[in-house]
Coordinates of C-alpha atoms and ligand atoms in Angstrom, one line a residue:
M142 CA 49.2 21.6 48.8
A143 CA 48.6 18.5 51.0
Q144 CA 45.1 17.3 51.3
I145 CA 43.3 18.8 54.3
G146 CA 40.9 16.4 55.9
Y147 CA 39.1 13.3 54.6
T148 CA 36.3 12.3 52.2
D149 CA 36.1 8.6 53.1
T150 CA 35.4 8.8 56.8
P151 CA 32.1 8.0 58.5
F152 CA 29.5 10.7 59.0
I153 CA 29.3 12.2 62.4
Q154 CA 26.2 11.3 64.3
G155 CA 23.5 13.9 63.6
S156 CA 25.7 15.8 61.2
T157 CA 26.0 16.2 57.5
Y158 CA 29.8 16.2 57.8
R159 CA 32.2 13.3 58.0
V160 CA 34.8 12.9 60.7
H161 CA 37.7 15.3 59.8
D162 CA 35.6 16.4 56.8
A163 CA 37.6 18.2 54.2
A164 CA 34.6 20.3 53.2
R165 CA 33.6 21.5 56.6
P166 CA 33.8 25.3 56.9
Q167 CA 36.7 27.0 58.6
P168 CA 36.0 28.9 61.8
R169 CA 36.0 32.7 61.4
V170 CA 39.3 34.4 62.2
V171 CA 39.1 36.8 65.1
T172 CA 42.0 38.7 66.6
P173 CA 42.0 38.1 70.3
G174 CA 42.1 41.1 72.7
T175 CA 44.5 41.6 75.5
F176 CA 44.2 41.0 79.2
S177 CA 43.5 44.0 81.5
T178 CA 45.8 44.9 84.4
Q179 CA 44.9 46.9 87.5
T180 CA 46.2 50.1 85.9
R181 CA 45.2 49.5 82.3
P182 CA 42.1 47.9 80.6
G183 CA 42.9 45.4 77.9
L184 CA 41.9 45.6 74.3
P185 CA 38.7 44.0 73.1
P186 CA 38.8 41.2 70.5
S187 CA 38.5 42.4 66.9
D188 CA 34.8 41.4 66.4
A189 CA 33.6 42.9 69.7
V190 CA 30.9 45.6 69.9
V191 CA 32.3 48.1 72.3
L192 CA 29.7 49.5 74.7
F193 CA 32.0 51.6 76.9
D194 CA 35.6 52.5 75.9
G195 CA 36.4 54.6 78.9
A196 CA 36.0 57.9 77.2
S197 CA 32.3 58.6 76.6
L198 CA 28.8 57.7 77.7
D199 CA 27.4 58.5 74.2
G200 CA 26.2 54.9 73.9
W201 CA 24.2 55.0 77.1
L202 CA 20.9 56.5 78.2
S203 CA 19.3 57.3 81.6
C204 CA 16.7 54.7 82.5
K205 CA 14.8 57.4 84.3
D206 CA 13.9 59.5 81.4
G207 CA 15.7 58.2 78.3
G208 CA 17.9 61.3 78.3
P209 CA 21.7 61.4 78.6
A210 CA 23.2 59.0 81.1
G211 CA 24.0 60.9 84.3
W212 CA 27.0 59.0 85.5
K213 CA 30.5 60.6 85.4
V214 CA 33.3 59.6 83.2
G215 CA 37.0 60.1 84.0
G216 CA 40.3 58.3 84.3
G217 CA 39.2 55.7 81.7
C218 CA 36.1 54.6 83.6
M219 CA 32.5 55.6 84.5
Q220 CA 31.2 55.9 88.0
V221 CA 27.7 55.8 89.4
V222 CA 26.3 59.2 90.4
P223 CA 23.8 58.2 93.1
G224 CA 20.3 59.4 92.4
T225 CA 20.8 59.9 88.7
G226 CA 19.4 56.4 88.1
S227 CA 20.4 53.3 86.4
I228 CA 21.8 53.6 82.8
R229 CA 21.2 51.4 79.7
T230 CA 22.9 51.0 76.4
R231 CA 21.4 52.4 73.2
A232 CA 22.4 49.0 71.7
E233 CA 19.9 46.2 72.0
F234 CA 21.0 42.6 71.7
G235 CA 20.2 39.1 72.7
S236 CA 22.5 36.1 73.3
C237 CA 26.1 37.2 73.7
Q238 CA 29.5 36.9 75.3
L239 CA 29.7 39.9 77.6
H240 CA 32.8 41.5 79.2
V241 CA 32.4 44.0 82.1
E242 CA 35.0 45.3 84.5
F243 CA 34.1 47.0 87.8
A244 CA 35.7 48.3 90.9
E245 CA 34.2 48.7 94.3
P246 CA 34.7 51.9 96.3
K247 CA 38.1 51.9 98.0
V248 CA 36.5 53.7 101.0
V249 CA 34.4 51.0 102.5
K250 CA 30.9 52.1 103.6
G251 CA 27.8 50.2 104.6
E252 CA 27.3 46.5 105.0
S253 CA 25.5 43.6 103.5
Q254 CA 23.5 44.8 100.4
G255 CA 24.5 48.4 101.3
R256 CA 28.2 48.0 100.4
G257 CA 29.1 48.7 96.8
N258 CA 25.8 47.6 95.3
S259 CA 25.2 47.8 91.6
G260 CA 24.3 45.2 89.0
V261 CA 24.7 44.0 85.4
F262 CA 21.2 43.5 84.0
L263 CA 21.1 41.4 80.9
M264 CA 18.2 42.6 78.6
R265 CA 17.3 45.0 81.4
R266 CA 15.7 42.1 83.4
Y267 CA 18.2 39.5 84.5
E268 CA 20.7 40.7 87.2
V269 CA 24.2 39.5 87.8
Q270 CA 24.9 41.1 91.1
V271 CA 27.6 43.6 91.6
L272 CA 28.5 44.1 95.3
D273 CA 31.5 44.4 97.6
C274 CA 31.5 41.0 99.3
Y275 CA 35.1 41.2 100.4
Q276 CA 34.7 40.3 104.0
N277 CA 31.1 41.5 103.8
P278 CA 28.5 38.7 104.4
T279 CA 25.0 39.1 103.0
Y280 CA 22.3 36.6 101.9
S281 CA 24.0 34.2 99.5
D282 CA 21.7 34.7 96.5
G283 CA 22.6 38.3 96.7
T284 CA 26.4 38.1 96.9
T285 CA 28.8 39.2 94.2
G286 CA 28.1 37.4 91.0
A287 CA 24.8 35.9 92.3
I288 CA 22.0 35.5 89.8
Y289 CA 20.1 37.8 92.2
G290 CA 17.4 36.1 94.2
Q291 CA 17.9 32.7 92.5
F292 CA 21.4 31.2 92.5
P293 CA 24.4 32.0 94.7
P294 CA 27.8 32.0 92.9
L295 CA 29.9 28.8 93.3
V296 CA 32.6 30.8 95.0
N297 CA 33.3 34.2 96.4
A298 CA 36.0 35.6 94.0
C299 CA 36.0 39.2 95.2
R300 CA 39.1 41.3 95.1
Q301 CA 39.8 44.0 97.7
P302 CA 37.8 47.2 97.5
G303 CA 39.3 49.6 95.0
E304 CA 40.7 46.9 92.8
W305 CA 39.4 46.1 89.3
S306 CA 37.4 42.9 88.9
C307 CA 36.2 41.3 85.7
Y308 CA 33.0 39.5 84.6
D309 CA 33.1 37.3 81.6
I310 CA 29.5 36.2 80.9
V311 CA 27.8 34.0 78.4
W312 CA 24.2 34.9 78.1
E313 CA 21.7 32.7 76.3
A314 CA 18.5 34.8 76.0
P315 CA 15.2 33.1 76.6
V316 CA 13.0 32.3 73.6
F317 CA 9.3 32.9 73.6
D318 CA 6.7 31.5 71.3
G319 CA 3.9 34.0 71.7
D320 CA 3.0 33.9 75.4
R321 CA 4.8 30.6 75.9
L322 CA 8.3 30.1 77.1
A323 CA 10.0 28.0 74.4
K324 CA 13.5 28.0 76.0
P325 CA 14.6 29.5 79.3
A326 CA 17.6 31.7 79.7
F327 CA 21.0 30.3 80.7
L328 CA 23.9 32.1 82.3
T329 CA 27.6 31.2 82.5
V330 CA 29.5 33.7 84.6
M331 CA 33.2 34.0 85.4
L332 CA 34.5 36.5 87.9
N333 CA 38.2 37.2 87.8
G334 CA 38.8 33.9 85.9
L335 CA 36.8 31.7 88.3
I336 CA 33.6 30.0 87.3
L337 CA 30.5 31.2 89.3
H338 CA 27.7 29.7 87.2
N339 CA 28.1 27.0 84.6
R340 CA 25.2 27.3 82.2
Q341 CA 22.7 27.9 84.9
E342 CA 19.1 27.8 83.8
L343 CA 17.3 30.9 85.1
L344 CA 13.9 30.8 86.7
G345 CA 12.9 34.2 85.2
P346 CA 13.7 37.9 85.5
T347 CA 15.2 39.2 88.7
Q348 CA 12.9 39.9 91.6
H349 CA 13.4 41.4 95.0
R350 CA 11.7 39.4 97.8
A351 CA 9.5 37.6 95.3
L352 CA 9.5 34.6 93.0
A353 CA 10.8 34.9 89.5
K354 CA 8.4 34.2 86.6
Y355 CA 9.0 34.5 82.9
E356 CA 7.0 37.1 81.0
P357 CA 7.4 37.4 77.2
H358 CA 9.7 40.2 76.0
P359 CA 11.4 41.2 72.8
A360 CA 14.3 39.0 71.5
R361 CA 16.7 42.0 71.9
D362 CA 17.0 44.5 74.6
A363 CA 19.6 46.8 76.3
L364 CA 22.2 46.1 78.9
E365 CA 21.6 48.0 82.1
L366 CA 23.9 49.0 84.9
Q367 CA 22.3 49.7 88.3
D368 CA 22.4 52.8 90.4
H369 CA 22.0 51.4 93.9
G370 CA 23.4 54.6 95.5
D371 CA 27.0 53.4 95.7
L372 CA 30.1 54.8 94.0
V373 CA 30.9 51.7 91.8
R374 CA 33.1 52.2 88.8
F375 CA 33.0 50.4 85.4
R376 CA 35.3 50.1 82.5
N377 CA 36.0 48.1 79.3
I378 CA 32.5 46.9 78.5
W379 CA 32.0 45.0 75.3
Y380 CA 30.0 42.1 73.8
R381 CA 30.1 39.6 71.0
P382 CA 26.9 38.3 69.6
L383 CA 26.7 34.6 70.3
T384 CA 26.6 32.9 66.8
A385 CA 27.1 29.4 65.5
Y386 CA 30.6 28.7 64.1
D387 CA 29.5 28.8 60.5
Q388 CA 27.5 32.0 60.7
A389 CA 29.0 35.3 59.6
Ligands
MG176 MG1 22.4 45.0 92.6

């Protein structure tokens, strides 16, 4: 077998490896998933943790009382049942790559924040807004894909009501050292393949009509989806823990 890499090249700055180092570990092999279409969700990658597969809400709990999630499942998706409350995963996790697909109600109702409102809450605290902003103006830090109350998305990448949209999110959880914030949270968000936030530093947990401020919380927590009274649907929800390349 031909030699792979080199043993006589200079060391990379700040690294114990040489340029093209023959001994540097190989990246883990992961089988990629497939893309979704409007009629069919794609397959998750082989190392994803599936949070919702379209068939069951067993992995989810009601935020109201910790009992079974009250939303309905059918046709390969879940739908908000207004008044039953937000739902959360049983799974608790920190930094991750997150995939979430959602569809706004085809029957358009309400305006501004009242049209197709829901939300993807990382660690139950940090909201990426879900809203129908297809020809529906609202305050910009509350539009679809906004880091709610802090940062508007770079673009409005909404599809028409009733169509499936897709969030791909990189979540870097904040790190606390006792009561002190050691590292803030960062969010990278893509909507339908368009970048909305490029490693945006967050100011703290989501607030309504108030300033964000970090408060210490556990290193892992659940993913939450918001019941804001609108008939928003979700499908194909999975995450991959964010690990370094040489970690298992
Ligand atoms: Mg919301």
